Short mmCIF file of C-alpha atoms in Angstrom, two decimals:
data_model
loop_
_atom_site.label_atom_id
_atom_site.label_comp_id
_atom_site.label_asym_id
_atom_site.label_seq_id
_atom_site.Cartn_x
_atom_site.Cartn_y
_atom_site.Cartn_z
CA MET A 16 75.63 117.41 74.76
CA GLY A 17 73.24 114.48 74.55
CA TYR A 18 72.95 112.37 77.65
CA TYR A 19 74.82 114.84 79.87
CA GLU A 20 71.67 116.96 79.96
CA GLN A 21 69.47 114.09 81.12
CA LYS A 22 68.58 113.57 84.77
CA ALA A 23 70.07 110.08 84.81
CA PRO A 24 73.01 108.83 82.76
CA PRO A 25 72.53 105.92 80.39
CA VAL A 26 73.74 102.65 81.85
CA ARG A 27 76.69 100.97 80.14
CA ASP A 28 74.34 98.35 78.72
CA ASP A 29 72.73 101.08 76.57
CA ARG A 30 75.72 103.38 75.99
CA LEU A 31 78.20 100.71 74.87
CA GLU A 32 77.94 97.39 73.11
CA LEU A 33 78.97 94.95 75.81
CA THR A 34 78.64 91.48 77.21
CA THR A 35 78.94 89.85 80.62
CA ALA A 36 78.95 86.29 79.26
CA PHE A 37 81.68 84.79 77.11
CA GLY A 38 84.06 81.86 77.11
CA GLY A 39 86.84 81.37 74.58
CA CYS A 40 90.16 82.76 73.34
CA VAL A 41 91.17 86.39 72.84
CA GLU A 42 90.97 86.01 69.07
CA SER A 43 87.33 84.87 69.24
CA LEU A 44 86.44 87.60 71.71
CA LEU A 45 87.81 90.33 69.43
CA LYS A 46 86.14 88.83 66.40
CA GLY A 47 82.80 88.72 68.18
CA SER A 48 83.13 92.23 69.55
CA LYS A 49 84.00 93.81 66.22
CA GLY A 50 81.28 91.83 64.47
CA GLY A 51 78.62 92.84 66.99
CA CYS A 52 78.11 89.24 68.11
CA THR A 53 79.28 89.24 71.74
CA ALA A 54 76.36 91.45 72.78
CA GLY A 55 74.11 88.46 72.04
CA CYS A 56 75.86 86.21 74.53
CA ALA A 57 73.90 85.42 77.70
CA ARG A 58 73.53 82.75 80.38
CA ARG A 59 70.81 80.17 80.83
CA PHE A 60 71.80 80.20 84.49
CA SER A 61 73.34 83.05 86.48
CA GLN A 62 74.53 82.54 90.03
CA ALA A 63 74.78 86.17 91.16
CA ASN A 64 75.62 89.69 90.06
CA ALA A 65 77.10 92.85 91.53
CA CYS A 66 75.14 96.03 92.27
CA GLN A 67 76.27 99.44 91.03
CA LEU A 68 74.82 101.11 94.17
CA LEU A 69 77.67 100.08 96.47
CA LEU A 70 80.41 101.28 94.11
CA THR A 71 78.59 104.59 93.61
CA LEU A 72 78.34 105.02 97.39
CA GLN A 73 82.03 104.23 97.85
CA MET A 74 82.92 107.03 95.45
CA ALA A 75 80.50 109.50 97.04
CA PHE A 76 81.76 108.66 100.54
CA THR A 77 85.25 109.89 99.61
CA VAL A 78 84.13 113.50 99.09
CA PRO A 79 85.04 115.55 102.18
CA GLU A 80 82.33 117.49 104.00
CA ALA A 81 79.59 115.41 102.40
CA VAL A 82 76.64 113.42 103.75
CA THR A 83 74.99 110.67 101.74
CA VAL A 84 71.27 109.89 101.97
CA VAL A 85 70.50 106.36 100.71
CA HIS A 86 66.90 106.52 99.51
CA GLY A 87 65.51 103.04 99.93
CA PRO A 88 65.20 100.21 102.45
CA ALA A 89 67.81 100.28 105.22
CA GLY A 90 69.44 97.10 103.94
CA CYS A 91 70.59 98.82 100.75
CA GLY A 92 73.22 100.69 102.76
CA SER A 93 74.13 97.79 105.01
CA GLN A 94 77.64 97.38 103.61
CA SER A 95 78.46 101.06 103.85
CA ASN A 96 79.78 100.93 107.41
CA ALA A 97 82.45 98.48 106.30
CA ALA A 98 83.86 101.17 104.00
CA GLU A 99 84.45 103.69 106.78
CA PHE A 100 87.86 102.46 107.92
CA ALA A 101 89.14 102.09 104.36
CA ILE A 102 88.01 105.59 103.39
CA ARG A 103 89.40 107.23 106.52
CA THR A 104 92.73 105.45 106.02
CA ALA A 105 92.89 106.33 102.33
CA ALA A 106 92.04 109.96 103.05
CA ALA A 107 94.76 110.20 105.69
CA ALA A 108 97.29 108.71 103.26
CA ARG A 109 96.42 111.47 100.80
CA GLY A 110 96.64 114.20 103.43
CA VAL A 111 92.87 114.77 103.39
CA LYS A 112 91.27 115.30 106.78
CA ARG A 113 88.11 113.28 107.38
CA ASP A 114 86.55 114.09 110.74
CA ARG A 115 83.44 112.06 110.15
CA PHE A 116 81.87 109.59 107.81
CA ILE A 117 78.10 110.00 107.64
CA TRP A 118 75.37 108.27 105.70
CA LEU A 119 71.64 108.15 106.36
CA SER A 120 68.83 105.91 105.12
CA THR A 121 65.24 106.85 104.40
CA ASN A 122 64.39 103.33 105.61
CA LEU A 123 61.48 102.72 103.26
CA GLN A 124 58.85 100.26 104.50
CA ASN A 125 56.04 98.36 102.77
CA ASP A 126 53.62 101.28 103.06
CA ASP A 127 56.17 103.63 101.51
CA ILE A 128 56.44 101.41 98.45
CA VAL A 129 52.72 101.97 97.91
CA ALA A 130 52.47 105.66 98.84
CA GLY A 131 55.94 106.80 97.71
CA GLY A 132 58.97 107.94 99.70
CA ARG A 133 59.00 111.66 98.88
CA ASP A 134 58.21 112.86 102.41
CA LYS A 135 60.83 110.60 104.01
CA LEU A 136 63.49 111.75 101.57
CA ALA A 137 62.69 115.41 102.14
CA GLU A 138 62.84 114.88 105.90
CA ALA A 139 66.22 113.12 105.60
CA ILE A 140 67.71 115.93 103.48
CA ARG A 141 66.53 118.59 105.93
CA TYR A 142 67.88 116.56 108.86
CA ALA A 143 71.26 116.06 107.20
CA ASP A 144 71.62 119.77 106.45
CA ARG A 145 70.46 120.93 109.88
CA THR A 146 72.45 118.42 111.93
CA PHE A 147 75.74 118.07 110.07
CA ALA A 148 76.02 121.29 108.00
CA PRO A 149 77.72 119.53 105.04
CA ARG A 150 78.86 121.18 101.82
CA VAL A 151 77.25 118.41 99.75
CA ILE A 152 74.29 116.06 100.31
CA PHE A 153 74.32 113.11 97.92
CA VAL A 154 70.95 111.42 97.37
CA ALA A 155 71.40 107.83 96.17
CA LEU A 156 68.44 106.24 94.40
CA THR A 157 68.03 102.50 95.04
CA CYS A 158 65.85 99.92 93.31
CA ALA A 159 62.57 100.21 95.24
CA PRO A 160 61.98 103.98 94.85
CA ALA A 161 63.20 103.77 91.25
CA VAL A 162 60.50 101.19 90.51
CA ILE A 163 57.70 103.25 92.11
CA GLY A 164 58.90 106.42 90.38
CA ASP A 165 60.21 108.70 93.12
CA ASP A 166 61.75 111.64 91.26
CA ILE A 167 64.87 112.40 93.31
CA ASP A 168 65.86 115.24 90.97
CA GLU A 169 62.59 117.07 91.51
CA ILE A 170 62.68 116.44 95.25
CA SER A 171 66.32 117.56 95.45
CA ALA A 172 65.60 120.74 93.45
CA ASP A 173 62.67 121.59 95.72
CA LEU A 174 64.76 121.06 98.86
CA GLN A 175 67.70 123.03 97.44
CA ARG A 176 65.67 126.19 98.12
CA GLU A 177 65.58 125.29 101.83
CA VAL A 178 69.03 123.90 102.62
CA ALA A 179 72.54 125.36 102.49
CA ALA A 180 74.28 122.23 101.16
CA ARG A 181 74.45 121.41 97.46
CA VAL A 182 71.95 118.54 96.95
CA VAL A 183 73.26 116.07 94.36
CA PRO A 184 71.15 113.15 93.05
CA LEU A 185 72.85 109.83 92.25
CA HIS A 186 70.90 107.48 89.99
CA CYS A 187 72.22 104.02 90.89
CA PRO A 188 69.41 101.41 91.15
CA GLY A 189 71.14 98.08 90.79
CA PHE A 190 68.56 96.40 88.57
CA LYS A 191 69.13 98.82 85.67
CA SER A 192 72.58 97.55 84.71
CA ARG A 193 74.37 94.22 84.44
CA VAL A 194 77.67 96.08 84.73
CA VAL A 195 78.86 97.45 88.06
CA ALA A 196 81.08 99.89 86.15
CA SER A 197 77.93 101.90 85.37
CA ALA A 198 78.55 103.33 88.85
CA TYR A 199 81.44 105.42 87.51
CA ASP A 200 79.14 107.06 84.97
CA THR A 201 76.56 107.69 87.69
CA PHE A 202 79.04 109.48 89.94
CA TYR A 203 80.60 111.52 87.14
CA HIS A 204 77.16 112.43 85.76
CA ALA A 205 76.25 113.86 89.16
CA ILE A 206 79.46 115.91 89.24
CA ILE A 207 78.89 117.21 85.72
CA ARG A 208 75.34 118.32 86.45
CA HIS A 209 75.62 119.57 90.02
CA PHE A 210 79.21 120.60 90.82
CA GLU A 211 80.74 123.94 89.79
CA LEU A 212 83.46 123.16 87.25
CA GLU A 213 84.45 126.76 86.51
CA PRO A 214 86.09 129.50 88.66
CA ARG A 215 83.80 131.68 90.72
CA PRO A 216 81.68 134.35 89.02
CA GLY A 217 83.70 137.44 88.24
CA ALA A 218 86.56 135.53 86.61
CA ASP A 219 86.81 134.23 83.09
CA TYR A 220 86.39 130.45 83.42
CA ARG A 221 89.65 129.94 81.56
CA LEU A 222 91.66 132.01 84.02
CA PRO A 223 92.91 131.01 87.48
CA PHE A 224 92.73 134.68 88.62
CA GLU A 225 90.39 137.68 88.45
CA TYR A 226 90.56 139.07 84.94
CA ALA A 227 93.10 141.93 84.79
CA PRO A 228 94.36 142.53 81.24
CA ASP A 229 97.05 144.98 82.37
CA HIS A 230 98.73 142.41 84.63
CA ASP A 231 101.29 140.79 82.34
CA LEU A 232 102.76 138.76 85.19
CA LYS A 233 99.41 137.16 85.92
CA GLU A 234 98.90 136.40 82.24
CA TRP A 235 102.31 134.69 82.16
CA GLN A 236 101.40 132.70 85.25
CA PHE A 237 98.15 131.67 83.60
CA GLN A 238 99.87 130.53 80.42
CA ARG A 239 102.37 128.52 82.45
CA GLU A 240 99.66 126.85 84.51
CA ARG A 241 97.71 125.98 81.41
CA SER A 242 100.78 124.47 79.78
CA ASN A 243 102.20 122.56 82.75
CA THR A 244 99.14 121.50 84.77
CA VAL A 245 97.39 118.17 84.23
CA ASN A 246 94.37 116.59 85.88
CA LEU A 247 94.85 113.01 87.04
CA ILE A 248 91.44 111.32 87.14
CA ASN A 249 91.26 108.81 89.98
CA ALA A 250 88.66 106.18 90.89
CA SER A 251 88.03 103.52 93.50
CA SER A 252 90.61 101.00 92.32
CA TYR A 253 93.68 103.18 92.87
CA GLY A 254 95.11 103.84 96.31
CA ALA A 255 97.37 106.52 97.71
CA PRO A 256 100.59 104.60 96.83
CA ASP A 257 99.47 104.47 93.19
CA GLU A 258 98.71 108.17 93.15
CA LYS A 259 102.08 108.90 94.72
CA GLU A 260 103.92 106.87 92.08
CA ILE A 261 102.05 108.36 89.12
CA VAL A 262 102.41 111.92 90.45
CA ARG A 263 106.14 111.23 90.92
CA LEU A 264 106.51 110.24 87.27
CA LEU A 265 104.48 113.20 86.04
CA ASN A 266 106.48 115.58 88.23
CA ALA A 267 109.64 114.13 86.66
CA LEU A 268 108.25 115.46 83.36
CA ASP A 269 108.01 118.89 85.04
CA LEU A 270 104.21 118.71 85.15
CA GLU A 271 102.00 119.98 87.95
CA VAL A 272 99.30 117.51 88.95
CA ARG A 273 95.82 117.91 90.40
CA VAL A 274 94.02 114.71 91.38
CA TYR A 275 90.26 114.28 90.84
CA THR A 276 87.60 113.17 91.62
CA GLU A 277 87.79 111.11 94.80
CA TYR A 278 88.98 112.87 97.99
CA ALA A 279 88.74 116.22 96.21
CA HIS A 280 86.83 118.96 98.04
CA TYR A 281 83.77 120.53 96.47
CA ASP A 282 85.60 123.83 95.85
CA ASP A 283 88.53 122.01 94.22
CA PHE A 284 86.33 121.17 91.24
CA ARG A 285 86.31 124.84 90.20
CA LYS A 286 89.90 124.30 89.01
CA ILE A 287 89.26 121.15 86.99
CA THR A 288 88.79 123.15 83.77
CA MET A 289 92.13 124.94 84.20
CA ALA A 290 94.55 122.30 82.96
CA ALA A 291 96.31 121.42 79.76
CA LEU A 292 95.39 117.73 79.79
CA ASN A 293 93.07 115.27 81.51
CA ILE A 294 94.82 111.97 82.19
CA SER A 295 92.83 108.82 82.84
CA LEU A 296 94.35 105.68 84.27
CA CYS A 297 91.56 103.45 82.90
CA ASN A 298 88.92 104.12 80.25
CA VAL A 299 86.42 101.92 82.10
CA HIS A 300 86.47 104.49 84.88
CA ASP A 301 86.86 107.79 83.16
CA ASP A 302 85.75 108.00 79.54
CA TYR A 303 82.40 109.54 80.59
CA LEU A 304 83.96 112.48 82.44
CA ALA A 305 86.88 112.95 80.02
CA THR A 306 84.53 113.04 77.03
CA TYR A 307 82.35 115.67 78.68
CA LEU A 308 85.31 117.93 79.55
CA GLU A 309 86.56 117.63 75.98
CA GLU A 310 83.16 118.41 74.44
CA LYS A 311 82.21 121.21 76.82
CA TYR A 312 85.55 122.93 77.45
CA GLY A 313 87.74 121.70 74.61
CA MET A 314 90.13 120.04 77.06
CA PRO A 315 92.28 117.31 75.48
CA SER A 316 92.44 113.98 77.25
CA LEU A 317 94.59 110.86 77.39
CA VAL A 318 92.24 107.97 78.14
CA SER A 319 93.81 104.93 76.49
CA GLY A 320 96.64 103.07 78.18
CA MET A 321 97.34 102.12 81.77
CA PRO A 322 100.78 102.47 83.44
CA LEU A 323 100.70 98.91 84.79
CA GLY A 324 103.71 96.77 83.91
CA ILE A 325 107.17 97.63 82.66
CA ALA A 326 106.51 98.22 78.96
CA ALA A 327 103.05 99.71 79.58
CA THR A 328 104.40 102.28 82.02
CA GLY A 329 107.00 103.40 79.51
CA GLU A 330 104.42 103.63 76.71
CA TRP A 331 102.08 105.61 78.93
CA LEU A 332 104.81 108.02 80.02
CA LEU A 333 105.82 108.61 76.41
CA ALA A 334 102.18 109.25 75.46
CA VAL A 335 101.88 111.91 78.16
CA ALA A 336 105.23 113.45 77.26
CA GLY A 337 104.22 113.56 73.61
CA ARG A 338 101.42 116.00 74.45
CA PHE A 339 104.04 118.46 75.77
CA GLY A 340 106.94 117.84 73.40
CA LYS A 341 109.00 116.15 76.13
CA GLU A 342 109.65 112.74 74.56
CA GLY A 343 113.42 113.07 75.00
CA LEU A 344 113.06 113.69 78.72
CA ALA A 345 110.61 110.80 79.00
CA ARG A 346 113.03 108.38 77.33
CA ARG A 347 115.77 109.33 79.76
CA ILE A 348 113.41 108.81 82.71
CA ILE A 349 112.27 105.45 81.34
CA ALA A 350 115.83 104.21 80.80
CA ALA A 351 116.87 105.13 84.34
CA GLU A 352 113.74 103.68 85.93
CA GLU A 353 113.89 100.41 83.99
CA ALA A 354 117.57 99.93 84.83
CA GLN A 355 116.91 100.39 88.54
CA LEU A 356 113.84 98.12 88.39
CA SER A 357 115.74 95.40 86.53
CA ASP A 358 118.31 95.21 89.32
CA ALA A 359 115.59 95.12 91.99
CA LEU A 360 113.66 92.33 90.24
CA LEU A 361 116.69 90.09 89.70
CA PRO A 362 116.41 88.13 92.99
CA LEU A 363 112.63 87.68 92.51
CA ARG A 364 112.55 86.35 88.96
CA GLY A 365 113.76 82.88 89.85
CA ARG A 366 110.95 82.51 92.38
CA LEU A 367 108.32 83.49 89.80
CA ALA A 368 109.55 81.87 86.59
CA GLY A 369 107.23 79.22 85.16
CA ARG A 370 104.45 79.68 87.72
CA ARG A 371 100.94 79.54 86.23
CA ALA A 372 98.39 82.28 86.94
CA VAL A 373 94.70 83.15 86.48
CA ILE A 374 93.56 86.79 86.71
CA ASN A 375 90.08 87.96 87.66
CA GLY A 376 88.88 91.59 87.68
CA GLY A 377 88.18 94.71 85.64
CA VAL A 378 88.41 94.27 81.88
CA ILE A 379 91.33 96.66 81.29
CA ARG A 380 93.33 95.87 84.42
CA VAL A 381 93.36 92.09 83.89
CA ALA A 382 94.82 92.57 80.41
CA TYR A 383 97.66 94.76 81.65
CA ILE A 384 98.35 92.49 84.62
CA ALA A 385 98.57 89.51 82.24
CA ILE A 386 101.28 91.22 80.20
CA MET A 387 103.09 92.27 83.38
CA LEU A 388 103.05 88.69 84.69
CA GLN A 389 104.58 87.55 81.42
CA GLU A 390 107.29 90.21 81.85
CA LEU A 391 108.02 88.70 85.27
CA GLY A 392 108.29 85.19 83.84
CA LEU A 393 104.92 83.72 84.85
CA GLU A 394 102.63 81.80 82.50
CA VAL A 395 99.10 83.21 82.20
CA VAL A 396 96.52 80.44 81.69
CA GLY A 397 93.25 82.31 82.16
CA LEU A 398 91.62 85.77 82.25
CA ARG A 399 88.23 86.62 83.80
CA PRO A 400 87.19 90.21 83.01
CA TYR A 401 83.95 91.27 84.68
CA HIS A 402 82.55 92.56 81.39
CA TYR A 403 83.72 93.35 77.88
CA ASP A 404 82.79 96.33 75.72
CA SER A 405 83.89 98.00 72.50
CA LEU A 406 86.18 100.43 74.37
CA SER A 407 88.31 97.42 75.33
CA ASP A 408 89.14 96.34 71.77
CA PRO A 409 92.44 98.31 71.42
CA VAL A 410 93.78 96.86 74.68
CA TYR A 411 92.81 93.31 73.76
CA GLU A 412 94.36 93.68 70.32
CA LYS A 413 97.61 94.33 72.15
CA LEU A 414 96.87 91.41 74.48
CA ARG A 415 96.37 89.14 71.47
CA GLU A 416 99.98 89.75 70.44
CA HIS A 417 101.08 88.19 73.74
CA PHE A 418 98.32 85.62 74.36
CA PRO A 419 96.37 84.78 71.19
CA ASP A 420 95.04 81.53 72.65
CA VAL A 421 94.70 82.29 76.36
CA ASP A 422 91.30 81.33 77.80
CA VAL A 423 88.99 84.31 78.48
CA ASN A 424 85.87 83.99 80.66
CA VAL A 425 83.81 87.20 80.72
CA ALA A 426 81.90 86.94 83.97
CA ALA A 427 81.06 88.84 87.14
CA SER A 428 80.36 86.85 90.31
CA GLN A 429 79.79 83.55 88.47
CA MET A 430 81.75 81.47 90.96
CA PHE A 431 80.52 78.17 89.52
CA GLU A 432 82.34 78.94 86.26
CA TYR A 433 85.38 80.21 88.15
CA MET A 434 85.75 77.07 90.25
CA ASN A 435 85.38 74.85 87.18
CA ILE A 436 88.19 76.80 85.46
CA LEU A 437 90.44 76.58 88.51
CA LYS A 438 89.84 72.83 88.76
CA ARG A 439 90.73 72.44 85.08
CA GLU A 440 93.77 74.75 84.95
CA ARG A 441 95.20 74.20 88.46
CA PRO A 442 97.13 77.49 88.50
CA ASP A 443 99.75 78.26 91.12
CA LEU A 444 98.42 81.79 91.63
CA CYS A 445 95.10 83.64 91.38
CA VAL A 446 95.21 87.44 91.16
CA SER A 447 91.79 88.83 91.97
CA HIS A 448 89.61 90.91 94.27
CA GLY A 449 88.97 89.64 97.79
CA GLY A 450 85.71 87.76 97.26
CA SER A 451 87.00 85.68 94.36
CA ASN A 452 90.31 85.09 96.12
CA ALA A 453 88.44 83.51 99.02
CA TRP A 454 87.08 80.88 96.63
CA ALA A 455 90.52 80.26 95.14
CA MET A 456 91.92 79.70 98.62
CA LYS A 457 89.19 77.11 99.24
CA ALA A 458 90.58 75.31 96.19
CA GLY A 459 94.07 75.35 97.73
CA ILE A 460 95.52 77.99 95.40
CA ALA A 461 97.79 80.88 96.39
CA THR A 462 96.17 84.29 95.96
CA ALA A 463 97.18 87.93 95.58
CA PRO A 464 94.96 91.01 95.46
CA LEU A 465 94.25 92.56 92.10
CA PHE A 466 94.31 95.90 93.88
CA SER A 467 95.30 96.92 97.39
CA PRO A 468 94.82 100.48 98.69
CA ASN A 469 97.99 100.09 100.76
CA GLN A 470 100.31 98.80 98.02
CA ALA A 471 101.32 100.32 94.70
CA SER A 472 100.32 98.47 91.57
CA LEU A 473 100.98 101.17 88.95
CA GLY A 474 104.22 102.51 87.57
CA TYR A 475 107.66 101.10 88.23
CA ALA A 476 107.15 101.01 91.99
CA GLY A 477 103.99 98.98 91.36
CA VAL A 478 105.81 96.35 89.31
CA TYR A 479 108.32 95.78 92.09
CA ALA A 480 105.71 95.81 94.86
CA GLN A 481 103.54 93.27 93.08
CA ALA A 482 106.44 91.01 92.09
CA ARG A 483 107.63 90.93 95.69
CA HIS A 484 104.12 90.11 96.90
CA PHE A 485 103.63 87.36 94.29
CA ALA A 486 106.92 85.77 95.34
CA LYS A 487 105.92 85.96 98.99
CA VAL A 488 102.54 84.25 98.63
CA LEU A 489 103.95 81.56 96.33
CA ALA A 490 106.72 80.74 98.80
CA ASN A 491 104.36 79.32 101.42
CA THR A 492 100.94 77.90 100.50
CA ALA A 493 100.38 75.94 103.72
CA LEU A 494 97.34 78.02 104.66
CA GLN A 495 95.61 77.41 101.33
CA ARG A 496 96.35 73.69 101.47
CA ASN A 497 94.98 73.49 105.00
CA ILE A 498 91.79 75.32 103.98
CA ALA A 499 91.28 73.08 100.96
CA GLU A 500 91.65 69.96 103.08
CA ASN A 501 89.02 71.13 105.56
CA VAL A 502 86.44 72.96 103.42
CA ARG A 503 83.77 71.28 101.36
CA LEU A 504 82.95 73.14 98.15
CA PRO A 505 79.25 73.37 97.17
CA TYR A 506 79.59 72.02 93.62
CA ARG A 507 79.00 68.43 92.59
CA SER A 508 81.78 66.45 90.99
CA GLU A 509 79.70 66.19 87.79
CA TRP A 510 79.96 69.94 87.32
CA TYR A 511 83.75 69.83 87.17
CA GLU A 512 83.53 67.33 84.31
CA LYS A 513 81.42 69.70 82.17
CA ASP A 514 82.52 72.55 79.91
CA PRO A 515 82.64 75.63 82.20
CA TYR A 516 80.86 77.63 79.49
CA SER A 517 78.02 75.17 78.93
CA TYR A 518 75.45 77.62 80.33
CA ILE A 519 76.51 80.46 78.02
CA THR A 520 74.33 80.93 74.96
CA GLY A 521 75.12 82.77 71.73
CA GLN A 522 78.79 81.78 71.77
CA ILE A 523 80.86 82.80 68.77
#
């Protein structure tokens, strides 16, 4: 089982060959990745970086009846309160009741860094169990206690004898990884090691009922559930509208769907091993969990491909259908959906045709959005994936067929490179997460979110929703122009005259 048996998962930097620094075309990126050269790219200057702690916390916060203890200085959890409204809203949209949203901090001080934070962590776990009676207590390890060597697994195991809740360590110190996506591995590693993934004792783990060999009806029900039930693996960058659309398409294939891991109750995980197929919507999120379930339980998985865009949704649906011998049904669904979507997009295409766009975000999503924008008639002039690793090669080989020469800047939070690119390309539209979009607006450029929890982006409904939103923001850019005229950017004019990748070393 390898690293699944370790206390902490390996960070992406060690598990995969990756880079967070690159500037060039898709062809060069693929050549460097396959030749092992991109891993040597770095920056002589780095403006900022993201921390895997916050993303790990956001995933843990979604689990109902859970309390999270952030082991570290109080400031490490300072952004957590901002997530409360989003998580409550997203839970309600999924029909999951969230009465409360609770996180605690061990509030380590200078003296604790010298003496260790074991006693404070133990006190916090006892307090959480006694006061809130949760089903799960997550213990998130931050940078400071990781440096001094606090063993949260040992502390959690000792406290497990005293408390009723399941105590689950999360190893997410930000300094250990350059890639925020390591947070997905951290969360899934905790689930693998500390959640029950099989039915309760007394039942064969393969069976959704107490073993009764003389009950033919139950055996038939079991065989049907195994053949028609799939697990849809969800993560932070998919909202309830996306889940609704993907479940709709899977139901059209006569498949039953269970959604994991966010917003799933602790007891729900006992059913995760009772499905015919695990379906991932992005390998950046889910390859760690899907690989474990395949190795441990022999469960097949579909990890490659994302149903984002017209052609991609059809390809994804056919790939799922192929696992069940339902390709004919899938083709009929695709034909009907594409015909309806084509009619709906007709009045929007004229408002989008010829507009130039830059996309900034997760490595897989930006590639699929680029192809979707081309399907809608826009011209893609730049991609900015947060990182690039070997798992991305198949997707970018497909991207190369559409955009062999498009400019690719692999970067996370390097706004100085981003602003240089925007100044050079002058796109009409930037599709990105909120923080980067704020900078694009300061440059006077229309923006659209890469992902919104309240708007579909996947499937056929997602294509229409995004096209309508793109047309809307491009129709009136007065706000962006007004901001650009009244905001002074922090970069000197000399910087805009330089190559945006001049601080990247080891370029192919």
